[in-house]
Coordinates of C-alpha atoms and ligand atoms in Angstrom, one line a residue:
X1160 CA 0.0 0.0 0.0
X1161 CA 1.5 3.6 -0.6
X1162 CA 2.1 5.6 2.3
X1163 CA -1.0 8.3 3.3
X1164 CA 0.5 11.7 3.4
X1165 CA -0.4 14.1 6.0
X1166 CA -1.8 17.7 4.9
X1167 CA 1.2 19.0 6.5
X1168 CA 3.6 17.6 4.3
X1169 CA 1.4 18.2 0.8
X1170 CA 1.9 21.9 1.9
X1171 CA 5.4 21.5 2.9
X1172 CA 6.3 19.8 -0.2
X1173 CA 4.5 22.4 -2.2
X1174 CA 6.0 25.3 -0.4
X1175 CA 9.6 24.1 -0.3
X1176 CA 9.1 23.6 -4.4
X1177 CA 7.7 26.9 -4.9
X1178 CA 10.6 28.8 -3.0
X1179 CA 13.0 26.8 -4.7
X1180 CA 11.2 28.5 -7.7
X1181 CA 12.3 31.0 -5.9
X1182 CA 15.6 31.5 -5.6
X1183 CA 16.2 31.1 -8.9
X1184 CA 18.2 28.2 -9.1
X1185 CA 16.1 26.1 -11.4
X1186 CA 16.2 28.9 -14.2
X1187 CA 19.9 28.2 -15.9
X1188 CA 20.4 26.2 -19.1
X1189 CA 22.9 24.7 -17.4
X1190 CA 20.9 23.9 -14.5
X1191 CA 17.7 22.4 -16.5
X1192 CA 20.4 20.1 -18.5
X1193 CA 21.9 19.1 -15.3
X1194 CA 18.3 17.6 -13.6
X1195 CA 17.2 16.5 -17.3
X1196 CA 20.6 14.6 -17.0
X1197 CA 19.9 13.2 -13.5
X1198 CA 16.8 11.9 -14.7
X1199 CA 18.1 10.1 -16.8
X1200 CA 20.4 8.7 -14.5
X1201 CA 18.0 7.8 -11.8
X1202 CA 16.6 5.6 -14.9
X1203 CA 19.6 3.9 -16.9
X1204 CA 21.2 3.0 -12.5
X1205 CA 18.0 1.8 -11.4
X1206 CA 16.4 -0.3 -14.6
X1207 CA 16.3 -3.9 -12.9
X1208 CA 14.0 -1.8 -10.0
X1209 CA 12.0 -0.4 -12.3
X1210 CA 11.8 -3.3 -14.4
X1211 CA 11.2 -5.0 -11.2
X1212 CA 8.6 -2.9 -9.9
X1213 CA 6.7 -3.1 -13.1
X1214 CA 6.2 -6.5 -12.5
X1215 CA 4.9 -6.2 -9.6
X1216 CA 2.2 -3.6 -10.2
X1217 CA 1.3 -5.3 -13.9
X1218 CA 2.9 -8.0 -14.9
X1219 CA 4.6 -5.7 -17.1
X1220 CA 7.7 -8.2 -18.8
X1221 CA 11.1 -6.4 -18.9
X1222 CA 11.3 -6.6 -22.4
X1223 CA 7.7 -4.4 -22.5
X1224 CA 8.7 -2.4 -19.8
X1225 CA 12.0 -0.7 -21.7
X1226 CA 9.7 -0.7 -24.8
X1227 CA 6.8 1.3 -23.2
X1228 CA 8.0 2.6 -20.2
X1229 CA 11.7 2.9 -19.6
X1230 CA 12.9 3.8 -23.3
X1231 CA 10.0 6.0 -24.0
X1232 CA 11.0 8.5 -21.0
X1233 CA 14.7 8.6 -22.0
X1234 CA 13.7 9.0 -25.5
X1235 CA 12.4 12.1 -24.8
X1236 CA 15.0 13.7 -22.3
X1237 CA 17.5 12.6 -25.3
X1238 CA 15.6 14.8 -27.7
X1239 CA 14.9 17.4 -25.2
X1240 CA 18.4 17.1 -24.2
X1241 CA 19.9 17.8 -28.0
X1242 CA 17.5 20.7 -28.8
X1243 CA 17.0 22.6 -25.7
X1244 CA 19.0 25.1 -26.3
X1245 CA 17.5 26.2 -30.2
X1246 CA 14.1 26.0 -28.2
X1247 CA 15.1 28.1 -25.2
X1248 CA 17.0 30.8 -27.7
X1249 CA 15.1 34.3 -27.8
X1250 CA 13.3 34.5 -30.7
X1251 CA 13.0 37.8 -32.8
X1252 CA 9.4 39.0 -33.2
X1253 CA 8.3 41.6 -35.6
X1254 CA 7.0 44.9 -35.5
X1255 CA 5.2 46.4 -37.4
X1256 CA 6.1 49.9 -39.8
X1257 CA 3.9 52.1 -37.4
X1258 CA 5.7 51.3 -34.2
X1259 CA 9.1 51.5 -36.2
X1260 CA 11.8 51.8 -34.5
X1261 CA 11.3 49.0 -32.2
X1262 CA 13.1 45.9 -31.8
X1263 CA 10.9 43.6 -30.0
X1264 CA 11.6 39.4 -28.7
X1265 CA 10.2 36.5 -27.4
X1266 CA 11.8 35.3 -24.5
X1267 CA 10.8 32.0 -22.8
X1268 CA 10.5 32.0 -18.7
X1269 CA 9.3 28.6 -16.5
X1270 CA 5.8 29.1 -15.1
X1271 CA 6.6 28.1 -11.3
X1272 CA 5.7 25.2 -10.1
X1273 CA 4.2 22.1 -11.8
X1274 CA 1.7 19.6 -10.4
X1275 CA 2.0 16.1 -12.5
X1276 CA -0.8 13.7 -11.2
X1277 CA -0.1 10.2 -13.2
X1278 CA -2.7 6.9 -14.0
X1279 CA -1.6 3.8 -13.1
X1280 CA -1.4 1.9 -16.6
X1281 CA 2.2 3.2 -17.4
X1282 CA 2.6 4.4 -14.1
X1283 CA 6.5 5.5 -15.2
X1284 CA 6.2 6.7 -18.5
X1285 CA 3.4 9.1 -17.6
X1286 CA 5.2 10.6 -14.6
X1287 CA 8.2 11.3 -15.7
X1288 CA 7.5 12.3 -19.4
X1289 CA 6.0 15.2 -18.3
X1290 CA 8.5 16.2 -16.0
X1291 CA 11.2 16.0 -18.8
X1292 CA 9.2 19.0 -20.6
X1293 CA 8.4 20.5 -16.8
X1294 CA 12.6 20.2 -16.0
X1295 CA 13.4 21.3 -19.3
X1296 CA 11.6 24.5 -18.8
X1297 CA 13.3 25.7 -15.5
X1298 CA 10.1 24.4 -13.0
X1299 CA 10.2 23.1 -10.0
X1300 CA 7.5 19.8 -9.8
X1301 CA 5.3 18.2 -7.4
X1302 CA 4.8 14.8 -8.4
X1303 CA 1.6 11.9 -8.0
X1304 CA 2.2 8.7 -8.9
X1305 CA -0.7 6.6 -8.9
X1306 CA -1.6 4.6 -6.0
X1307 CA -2.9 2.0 -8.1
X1308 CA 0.6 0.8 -9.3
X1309 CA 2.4 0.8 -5.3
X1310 CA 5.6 -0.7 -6.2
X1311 CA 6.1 1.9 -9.3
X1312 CA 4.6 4.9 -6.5
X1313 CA 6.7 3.5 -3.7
X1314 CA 10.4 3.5 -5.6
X1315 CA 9.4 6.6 -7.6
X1316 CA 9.6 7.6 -4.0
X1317 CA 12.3 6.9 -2.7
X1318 CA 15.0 7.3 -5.7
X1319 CA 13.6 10.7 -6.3
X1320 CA 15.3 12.9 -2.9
X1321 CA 18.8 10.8 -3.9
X1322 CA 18.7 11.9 -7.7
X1323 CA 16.8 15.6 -7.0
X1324 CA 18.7 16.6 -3.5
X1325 CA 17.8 20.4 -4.0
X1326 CA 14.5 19.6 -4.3
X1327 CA 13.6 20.3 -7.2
X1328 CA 11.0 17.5 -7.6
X1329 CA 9.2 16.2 -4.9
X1330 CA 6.6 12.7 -4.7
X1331 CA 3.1 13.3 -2.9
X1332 CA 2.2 9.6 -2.4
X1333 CA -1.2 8.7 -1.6
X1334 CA -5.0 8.6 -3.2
X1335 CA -7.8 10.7 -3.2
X1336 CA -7.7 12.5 -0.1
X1337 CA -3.8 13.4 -0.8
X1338 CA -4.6 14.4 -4.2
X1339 CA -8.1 16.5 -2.9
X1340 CA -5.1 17.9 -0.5
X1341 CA -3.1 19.1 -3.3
X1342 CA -5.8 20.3 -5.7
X1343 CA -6.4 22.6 -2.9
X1344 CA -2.9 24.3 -3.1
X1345 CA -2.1 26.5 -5.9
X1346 CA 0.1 25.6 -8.6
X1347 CA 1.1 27.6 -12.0
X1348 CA 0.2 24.4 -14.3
X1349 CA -1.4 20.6 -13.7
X1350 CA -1.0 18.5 -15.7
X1351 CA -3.2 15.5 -15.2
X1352 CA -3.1 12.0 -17.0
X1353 CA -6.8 10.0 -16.2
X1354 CA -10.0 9.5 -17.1
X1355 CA -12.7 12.7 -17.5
X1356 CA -14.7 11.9 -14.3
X1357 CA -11.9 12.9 -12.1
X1358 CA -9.8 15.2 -14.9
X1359 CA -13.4 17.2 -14.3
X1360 CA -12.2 17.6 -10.6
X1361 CA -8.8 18.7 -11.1
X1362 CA -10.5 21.5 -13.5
X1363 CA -12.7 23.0 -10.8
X1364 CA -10.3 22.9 -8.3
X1365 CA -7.5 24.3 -10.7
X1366 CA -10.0 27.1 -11.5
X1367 CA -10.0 28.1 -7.7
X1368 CA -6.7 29.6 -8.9
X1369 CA -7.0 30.1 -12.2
X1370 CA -3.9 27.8 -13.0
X1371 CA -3.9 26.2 -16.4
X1372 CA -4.2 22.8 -17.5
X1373 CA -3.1 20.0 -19.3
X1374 CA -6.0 17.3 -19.4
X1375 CA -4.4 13.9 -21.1
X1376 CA -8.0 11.8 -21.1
X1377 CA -9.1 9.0 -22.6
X1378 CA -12.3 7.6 -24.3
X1379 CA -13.3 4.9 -26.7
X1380 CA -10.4 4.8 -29.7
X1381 CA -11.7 3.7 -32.7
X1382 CA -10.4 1.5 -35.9
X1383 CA -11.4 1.4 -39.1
X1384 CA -10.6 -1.8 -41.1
X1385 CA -11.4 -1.8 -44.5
X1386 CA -11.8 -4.6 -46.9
X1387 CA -8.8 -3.6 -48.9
X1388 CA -6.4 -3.8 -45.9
X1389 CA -3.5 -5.6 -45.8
X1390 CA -5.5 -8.3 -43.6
X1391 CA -2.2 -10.5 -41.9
X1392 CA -0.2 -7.7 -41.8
X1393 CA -3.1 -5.1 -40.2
X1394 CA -4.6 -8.0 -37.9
X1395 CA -0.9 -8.2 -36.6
X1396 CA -0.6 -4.7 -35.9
X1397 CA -4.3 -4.5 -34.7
X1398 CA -3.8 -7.0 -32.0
X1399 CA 0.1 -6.1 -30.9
X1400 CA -1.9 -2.4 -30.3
X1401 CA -5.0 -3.6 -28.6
X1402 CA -3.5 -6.3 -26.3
X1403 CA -0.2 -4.6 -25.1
X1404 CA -0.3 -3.9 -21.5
X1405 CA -3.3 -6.6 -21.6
X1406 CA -5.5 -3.4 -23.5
X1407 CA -5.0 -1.3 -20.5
X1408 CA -3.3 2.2 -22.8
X1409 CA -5.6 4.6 -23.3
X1410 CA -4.6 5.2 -27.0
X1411 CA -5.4 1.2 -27.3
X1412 CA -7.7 0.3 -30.4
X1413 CA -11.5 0.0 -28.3
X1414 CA -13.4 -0.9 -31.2
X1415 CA -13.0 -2.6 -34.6
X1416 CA -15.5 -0.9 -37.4
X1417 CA -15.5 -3.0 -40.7
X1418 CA -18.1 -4.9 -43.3
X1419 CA -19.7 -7.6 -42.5
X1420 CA -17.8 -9.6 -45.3
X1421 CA -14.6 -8.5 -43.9
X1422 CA -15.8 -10.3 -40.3
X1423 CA -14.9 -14.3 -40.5
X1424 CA -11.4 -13.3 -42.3
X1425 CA -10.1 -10.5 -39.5
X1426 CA -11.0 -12.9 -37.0
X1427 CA -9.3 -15.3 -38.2
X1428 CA -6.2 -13.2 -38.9
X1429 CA -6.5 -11.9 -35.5
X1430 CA -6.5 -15.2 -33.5
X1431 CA -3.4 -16.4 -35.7
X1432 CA -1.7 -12.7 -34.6
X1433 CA -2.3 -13.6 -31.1
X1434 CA -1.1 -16.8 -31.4
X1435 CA 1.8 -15.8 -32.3
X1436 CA 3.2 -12.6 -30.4
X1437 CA 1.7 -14.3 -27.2
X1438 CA 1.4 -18.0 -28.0
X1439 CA -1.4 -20.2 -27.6
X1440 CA -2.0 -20.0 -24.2
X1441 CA -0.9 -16.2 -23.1
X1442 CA -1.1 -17.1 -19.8
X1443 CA 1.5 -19.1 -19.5
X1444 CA 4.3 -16.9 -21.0
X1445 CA 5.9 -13.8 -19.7
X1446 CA 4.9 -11.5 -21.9
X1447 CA 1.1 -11.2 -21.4
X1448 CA 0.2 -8.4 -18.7
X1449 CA -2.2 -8.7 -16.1
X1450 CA -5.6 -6.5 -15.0
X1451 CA -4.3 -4.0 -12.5
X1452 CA -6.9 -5.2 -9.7
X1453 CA -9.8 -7.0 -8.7
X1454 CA -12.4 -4.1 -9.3
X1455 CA -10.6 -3.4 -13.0
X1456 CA -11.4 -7.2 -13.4
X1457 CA -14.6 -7.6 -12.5
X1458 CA -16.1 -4.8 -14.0
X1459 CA -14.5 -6.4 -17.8
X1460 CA -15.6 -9.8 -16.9
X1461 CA -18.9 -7.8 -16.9
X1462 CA -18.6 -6.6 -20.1
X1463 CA -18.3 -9.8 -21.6
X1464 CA -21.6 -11.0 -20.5
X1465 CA -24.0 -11.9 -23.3
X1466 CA -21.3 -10.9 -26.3
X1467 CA -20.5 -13.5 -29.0
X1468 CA -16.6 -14.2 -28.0
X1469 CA -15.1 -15.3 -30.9
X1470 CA -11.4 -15.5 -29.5
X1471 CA -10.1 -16.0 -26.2
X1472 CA -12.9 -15.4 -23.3
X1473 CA -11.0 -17.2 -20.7
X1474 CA -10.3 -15.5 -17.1
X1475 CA -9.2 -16.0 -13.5
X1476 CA -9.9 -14.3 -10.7
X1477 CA -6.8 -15.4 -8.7
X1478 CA -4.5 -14.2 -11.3
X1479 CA -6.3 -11.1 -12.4
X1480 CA -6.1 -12.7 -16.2
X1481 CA -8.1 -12.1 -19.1
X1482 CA -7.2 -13.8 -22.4
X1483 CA -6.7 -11.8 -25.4
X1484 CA -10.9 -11.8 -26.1
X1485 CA -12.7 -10.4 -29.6
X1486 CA -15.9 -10.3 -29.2
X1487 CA -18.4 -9.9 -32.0
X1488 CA -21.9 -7.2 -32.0
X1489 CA -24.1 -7.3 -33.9
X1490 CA -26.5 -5.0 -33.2
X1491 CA -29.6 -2.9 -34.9
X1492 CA -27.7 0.3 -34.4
X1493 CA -27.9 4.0 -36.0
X1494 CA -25.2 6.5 -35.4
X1495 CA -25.7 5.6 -31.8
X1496 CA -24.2 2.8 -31.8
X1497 CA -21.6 3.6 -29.7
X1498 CA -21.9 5.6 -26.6
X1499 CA -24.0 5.7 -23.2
X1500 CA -26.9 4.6 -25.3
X1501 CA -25.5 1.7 -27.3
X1502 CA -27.5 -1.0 -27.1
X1503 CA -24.4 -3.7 -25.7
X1504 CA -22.0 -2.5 -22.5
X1505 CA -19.0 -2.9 -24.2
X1506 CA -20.0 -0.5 -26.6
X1507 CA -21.1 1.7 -23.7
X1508 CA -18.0 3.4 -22.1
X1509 CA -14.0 3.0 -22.8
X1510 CA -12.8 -0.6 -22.6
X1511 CA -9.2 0.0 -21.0
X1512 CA -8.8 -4.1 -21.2
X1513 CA -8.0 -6.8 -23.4
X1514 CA -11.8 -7.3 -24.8
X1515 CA -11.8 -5.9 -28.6
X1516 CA -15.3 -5.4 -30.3
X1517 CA -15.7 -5.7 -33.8
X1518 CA -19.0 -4.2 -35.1
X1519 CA -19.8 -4.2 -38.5
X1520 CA -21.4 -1.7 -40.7
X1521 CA -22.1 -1.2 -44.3
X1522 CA -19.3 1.3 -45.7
X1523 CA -16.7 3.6 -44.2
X1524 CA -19.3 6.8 -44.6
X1525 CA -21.2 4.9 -42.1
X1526 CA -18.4 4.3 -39.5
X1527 CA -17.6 8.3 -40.2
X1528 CA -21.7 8.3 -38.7
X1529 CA -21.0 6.2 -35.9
X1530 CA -17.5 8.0 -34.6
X1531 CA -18.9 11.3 -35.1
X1532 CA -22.0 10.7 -32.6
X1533 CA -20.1 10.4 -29.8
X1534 CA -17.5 12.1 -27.7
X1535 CA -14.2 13.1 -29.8
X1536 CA -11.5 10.0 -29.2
X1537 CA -8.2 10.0 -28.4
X1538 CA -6.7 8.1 -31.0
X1539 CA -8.4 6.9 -34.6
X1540 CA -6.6 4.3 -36.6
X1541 CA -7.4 3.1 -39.9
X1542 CA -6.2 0.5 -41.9
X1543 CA -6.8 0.4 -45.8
X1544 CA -4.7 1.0 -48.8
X1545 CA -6.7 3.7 -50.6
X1546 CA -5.8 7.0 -49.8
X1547 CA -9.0 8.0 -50.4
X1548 CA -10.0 6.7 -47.6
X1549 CA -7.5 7.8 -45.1
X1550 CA -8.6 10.9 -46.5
X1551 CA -12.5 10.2 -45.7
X1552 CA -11.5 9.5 -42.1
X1553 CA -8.9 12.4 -41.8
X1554 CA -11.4 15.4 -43.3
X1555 CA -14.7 13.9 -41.8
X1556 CA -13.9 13.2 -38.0
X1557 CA -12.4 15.0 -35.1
X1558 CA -10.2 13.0 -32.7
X1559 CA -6.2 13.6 -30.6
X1560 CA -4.5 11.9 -33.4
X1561 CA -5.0 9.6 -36.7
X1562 CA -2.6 6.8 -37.5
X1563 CA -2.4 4.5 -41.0
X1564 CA -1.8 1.4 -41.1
X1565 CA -0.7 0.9 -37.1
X1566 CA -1.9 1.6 -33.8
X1567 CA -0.1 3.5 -30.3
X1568 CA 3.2 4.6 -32.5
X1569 CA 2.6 8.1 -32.1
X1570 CA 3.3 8.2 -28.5
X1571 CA 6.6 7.4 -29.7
X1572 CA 7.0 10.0 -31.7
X1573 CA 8.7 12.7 -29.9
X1574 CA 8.5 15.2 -32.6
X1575 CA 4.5 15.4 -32.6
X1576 CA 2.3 16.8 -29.8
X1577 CA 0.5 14.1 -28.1
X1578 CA -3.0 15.2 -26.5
X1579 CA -6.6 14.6 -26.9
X1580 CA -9.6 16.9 -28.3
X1581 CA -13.3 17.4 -26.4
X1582 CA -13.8 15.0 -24.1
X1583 CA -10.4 12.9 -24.7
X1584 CA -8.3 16.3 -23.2
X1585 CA -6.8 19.9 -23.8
X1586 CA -3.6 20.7 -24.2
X1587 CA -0.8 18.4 -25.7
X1588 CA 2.8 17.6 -24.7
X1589 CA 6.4 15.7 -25.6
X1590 CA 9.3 17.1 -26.9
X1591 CA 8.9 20.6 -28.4
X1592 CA 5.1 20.6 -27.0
X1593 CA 6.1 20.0 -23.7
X1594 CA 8.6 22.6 -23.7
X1595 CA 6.2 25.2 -24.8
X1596 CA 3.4 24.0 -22.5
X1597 CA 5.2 24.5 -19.9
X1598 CA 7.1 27.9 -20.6
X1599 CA 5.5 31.3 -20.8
X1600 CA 6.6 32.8 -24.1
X1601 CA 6.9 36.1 -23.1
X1602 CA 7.1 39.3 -25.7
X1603 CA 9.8 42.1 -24.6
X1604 CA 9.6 45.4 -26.8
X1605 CA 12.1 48.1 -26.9
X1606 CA 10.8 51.6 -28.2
X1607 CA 13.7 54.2 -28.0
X1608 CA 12.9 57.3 -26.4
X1609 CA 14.1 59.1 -29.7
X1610 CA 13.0 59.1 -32.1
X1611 CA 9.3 60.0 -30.7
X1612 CA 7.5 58.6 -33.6
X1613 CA 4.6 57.7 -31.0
X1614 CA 4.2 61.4 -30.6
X1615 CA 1.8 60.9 -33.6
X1616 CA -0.4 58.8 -32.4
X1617 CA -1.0 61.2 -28.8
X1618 CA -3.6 63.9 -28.7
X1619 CA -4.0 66.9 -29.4
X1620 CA -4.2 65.0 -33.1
X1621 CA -3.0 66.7 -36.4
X1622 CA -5.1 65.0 -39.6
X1623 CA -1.4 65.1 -41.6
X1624 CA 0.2 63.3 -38.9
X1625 CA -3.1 60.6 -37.6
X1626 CA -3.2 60.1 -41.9
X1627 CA 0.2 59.0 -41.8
X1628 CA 0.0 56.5 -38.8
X1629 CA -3.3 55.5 -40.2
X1630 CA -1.8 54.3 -43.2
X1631 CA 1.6 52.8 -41.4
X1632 CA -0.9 50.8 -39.5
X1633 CA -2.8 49.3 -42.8
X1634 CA 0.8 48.1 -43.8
X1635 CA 1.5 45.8 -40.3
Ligands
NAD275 P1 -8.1 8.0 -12.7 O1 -8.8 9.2 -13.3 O2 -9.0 7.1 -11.8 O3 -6.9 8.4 -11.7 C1 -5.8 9.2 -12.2 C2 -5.2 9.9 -11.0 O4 -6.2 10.7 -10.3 C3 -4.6 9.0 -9.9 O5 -3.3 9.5 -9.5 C4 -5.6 9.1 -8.8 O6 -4.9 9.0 -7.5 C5 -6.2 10.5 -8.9 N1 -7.6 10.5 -8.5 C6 -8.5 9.4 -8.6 N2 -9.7 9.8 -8.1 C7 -9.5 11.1 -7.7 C8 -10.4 12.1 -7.0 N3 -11.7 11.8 -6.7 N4 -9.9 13.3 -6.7 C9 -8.7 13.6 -7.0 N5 -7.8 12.7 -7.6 C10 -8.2 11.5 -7.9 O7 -7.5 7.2 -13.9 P2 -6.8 5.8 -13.9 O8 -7.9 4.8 -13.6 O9 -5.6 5.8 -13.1 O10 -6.5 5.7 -15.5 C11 -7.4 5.3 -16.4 C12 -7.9 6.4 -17.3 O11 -6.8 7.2 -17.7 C13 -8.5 5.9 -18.6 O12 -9.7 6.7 -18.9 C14 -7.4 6.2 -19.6 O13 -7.9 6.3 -20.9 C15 -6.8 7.4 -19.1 N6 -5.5 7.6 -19.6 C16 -5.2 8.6 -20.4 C17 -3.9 8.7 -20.9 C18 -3.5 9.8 -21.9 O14 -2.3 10.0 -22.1 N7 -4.4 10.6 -22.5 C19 -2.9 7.8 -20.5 C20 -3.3 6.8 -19.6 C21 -4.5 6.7 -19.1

């Protein structure tokens, strides 16, 4: 169990990170680079720990924890790391003819102090990639690892004060009523990784102090599979994305939209992709994950009630395992055929385990219908090989992302923004993204005393002179 926190030390924690702030000290290039680089040591000298603790919270394997976890944070303090210093450069800005002479820049400044509250599906990964972007930008950062994952929470911890001994970042561990402590205190930016119920929460208490927000969410991801996919290589990618981390990623494929034709075959090509990235019985190697506990269990279990299971289906209780399961709907449905009215519960609300719908409908124009009647997703994937197509899905829906052809890469992808829209979130971060999010880019302009050009535009006002700025302005 993670420790409970008193209130005392949620408002020492916060206090000691805020005059940190401060003093100054986390403002330097040099000093930014210096905690992005002890980061990344308190990660490359404790990997067997973390690999380790992983286990323990998820039955993550070591192999998936690097891939999804451990490699994915120092990814992005390598990238941070080699372009820092072009980001934090002053930028020129222009001005315009009527305010000439002026030279006027942007200059970049850390907001203060950072509040990072983490889920526990990749309870490392979404920590700590935040704080690269929250380090990089010359913050100070309170930290919440999930109490859901307590091994993960619990060395977080205690590695943090050896590899941050200013301070710098601290670890609230706890639940709800540290967290409720927390929201209460003010911070300059949250950023919150969960689902919308309780990202709702951290919104109203962030408005209490009218400190911004960075809401990573989640919702039901859709696919589209067309009849002109690729089927073995798709199905492949399909299943590797829906049944990593046993389905729990919030960018995981939630439901399969394709023809009916298309049905028997995907299934098929499915359960042969299972078969072999997790053999025929999953439970028995070491690369399968488990549910994260009993409540996450039983409510999928749920789900599975009175749905055709084509694949898998098989669970225990003592071992918190759920097989690899596709389950087929078939349903009279309209546009509503996913959502809180859907007529079948695992169409109903976001999956966030390894059951994978497919439910099939006539054409792609009607799966365009069925996304679009619902909240925005996170993530839409689409595999087919006409770019007409991608194009329908691209132009005609709204969601955080789109990927071709392959499922979860683009958290991987440094270079891009990663964030949801509507309902799945506000606000987007890694790499670049983060560093901006978490900077204020702040205009500086210089007007010389002389010459007084803004004499012009002050009262009393002479038509020659009013003409003259008039038309300056038109040229800006
Ligand atoms: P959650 O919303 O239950 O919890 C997230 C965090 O909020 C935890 O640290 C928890 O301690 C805290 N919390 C829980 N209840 C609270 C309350 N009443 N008041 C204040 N704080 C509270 O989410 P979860 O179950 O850990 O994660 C699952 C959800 O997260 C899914 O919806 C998933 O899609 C989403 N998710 C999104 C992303 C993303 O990057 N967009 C990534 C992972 C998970």
């Amino acid at each position: 169990m993670a420790a409970t926190t008193a209130p005392t030390t949620v408002t020492t924690a916060v206090n000691d990170a805020r005059s940190l702030f401060g003093s100054g000290a986390t403002r330097p290039l040099a000093a930014r680079t210096a905690r992005l680089k002890a980061l990344r040591a308190m990660l490359t000298e404790n990997q067997a720990d973390f690999e380790a603790a992983l286990w323990s919270d998820l039955h993550k394997s070591a192999g998936e924890a690097q891939l999804t976890e451990i490699s994915v944070v120092l990814a992005e303090i390598g990238h941070t790391l080699r372009h820092l210093r072009r980001w934090a450069r002053p930028q020129r800005g222009s001005v315009p003819p009527a305010l000439w002479p002026a030279r006027a820049r942007l200059v970049s400044e850390p907001l203060g102090v950072v509040l990072v509250i983490a889920p526990w599906n990749y309870p490392l990964q979404l920590l700590l990639d935040p704080l690269v972007g929250v380090l990089a930008a010359g913050n100070t950062a309170v930290l919440k690892p999930s109490e859901l994952a307590p091994a993960t929470s619990e060395l977080v911890t205690r590695l943090v004060p050896r590899y941050f001994p200013d301070g710098a970042v601290r670890v609230v561990e706890g639940g709800v009523p540290e967290t409720t402590e927390l929201l209460a205190q003010r911070f300059d930016h949250i950023v919150f990784t969960g689902g919308g119920m309780v990202g709702r929460i951290v919104m109203r208490a962030a408005a209490d102090h009218l400190t911004p927000v960075t809401l990573e969410l989640g919702g039901k991801s859709p696919v589209w599979f067309d009849d002109d996919a690729r089927l073995h290589q798709a199905a492949r990618r399909l299943a590797w994305g829906k049944f990593t981390n046993a389905g729990q990623t919030c960018i995981a494929p939630d439901y399969v939209l394709t023809t009916p034709d298309r049905v028997p075959a995907l299934v098929d090509a499915l359960r042969t992709a299972i078969a072999d990235m997790w053999g025929s019985d999953p439970r028995a190697g070491r690369d399968y994950g488990r549910i994260v506990n009993e409540r996450q269990f039983d409510r999928l279990v749920a789900l599975l009630e009175g749905t055709d299971v084509v694949i898998g289906g098989e669970s225990d209780p003592a071992d918190r395992y759920i097989a690899p399961t596709v389950v087929t709907v078939s349903a009279d449905h309209g546009p509503a055929a996913v959502g809180p009215d859907a007529p079948h519960p695992v169409l109903r609300e976001e999956i966030f385990g390894p059951v994978l719908p497919i439910l099939s409908v006539d054409s792609p124009q009607q799966a365009v219908e069925v996304i679009n009647a619902w909240d925005k997703p996170l993530a839409l994937y689409v595999f087919t090989s006409s770019a007409r197509t991608r194009r329908l899905f691209e132009q005609n829906t709204s969601s955080g992302a789109v990927v071709h052809d392959a499922a979860l890469i683009h958290a991987a992808t440094t270079g891009l923004p990663f964030g949801g829209v509507g309902a799945s979130g506000m606000g987007a971060y890694h790499g670049e993204h983060s560093w901006r999010a978490f900077s204020h880019l702040k205009p500086v302009l210089h007007k010389p005393l002389t010459p007084d050009t803004l004499r012009l535009a002050q009262p009393p006002f002479a038509s020659r002179g009013l003409r003259l700025v008039q038309r300056l302005m038109r040229c800006g």
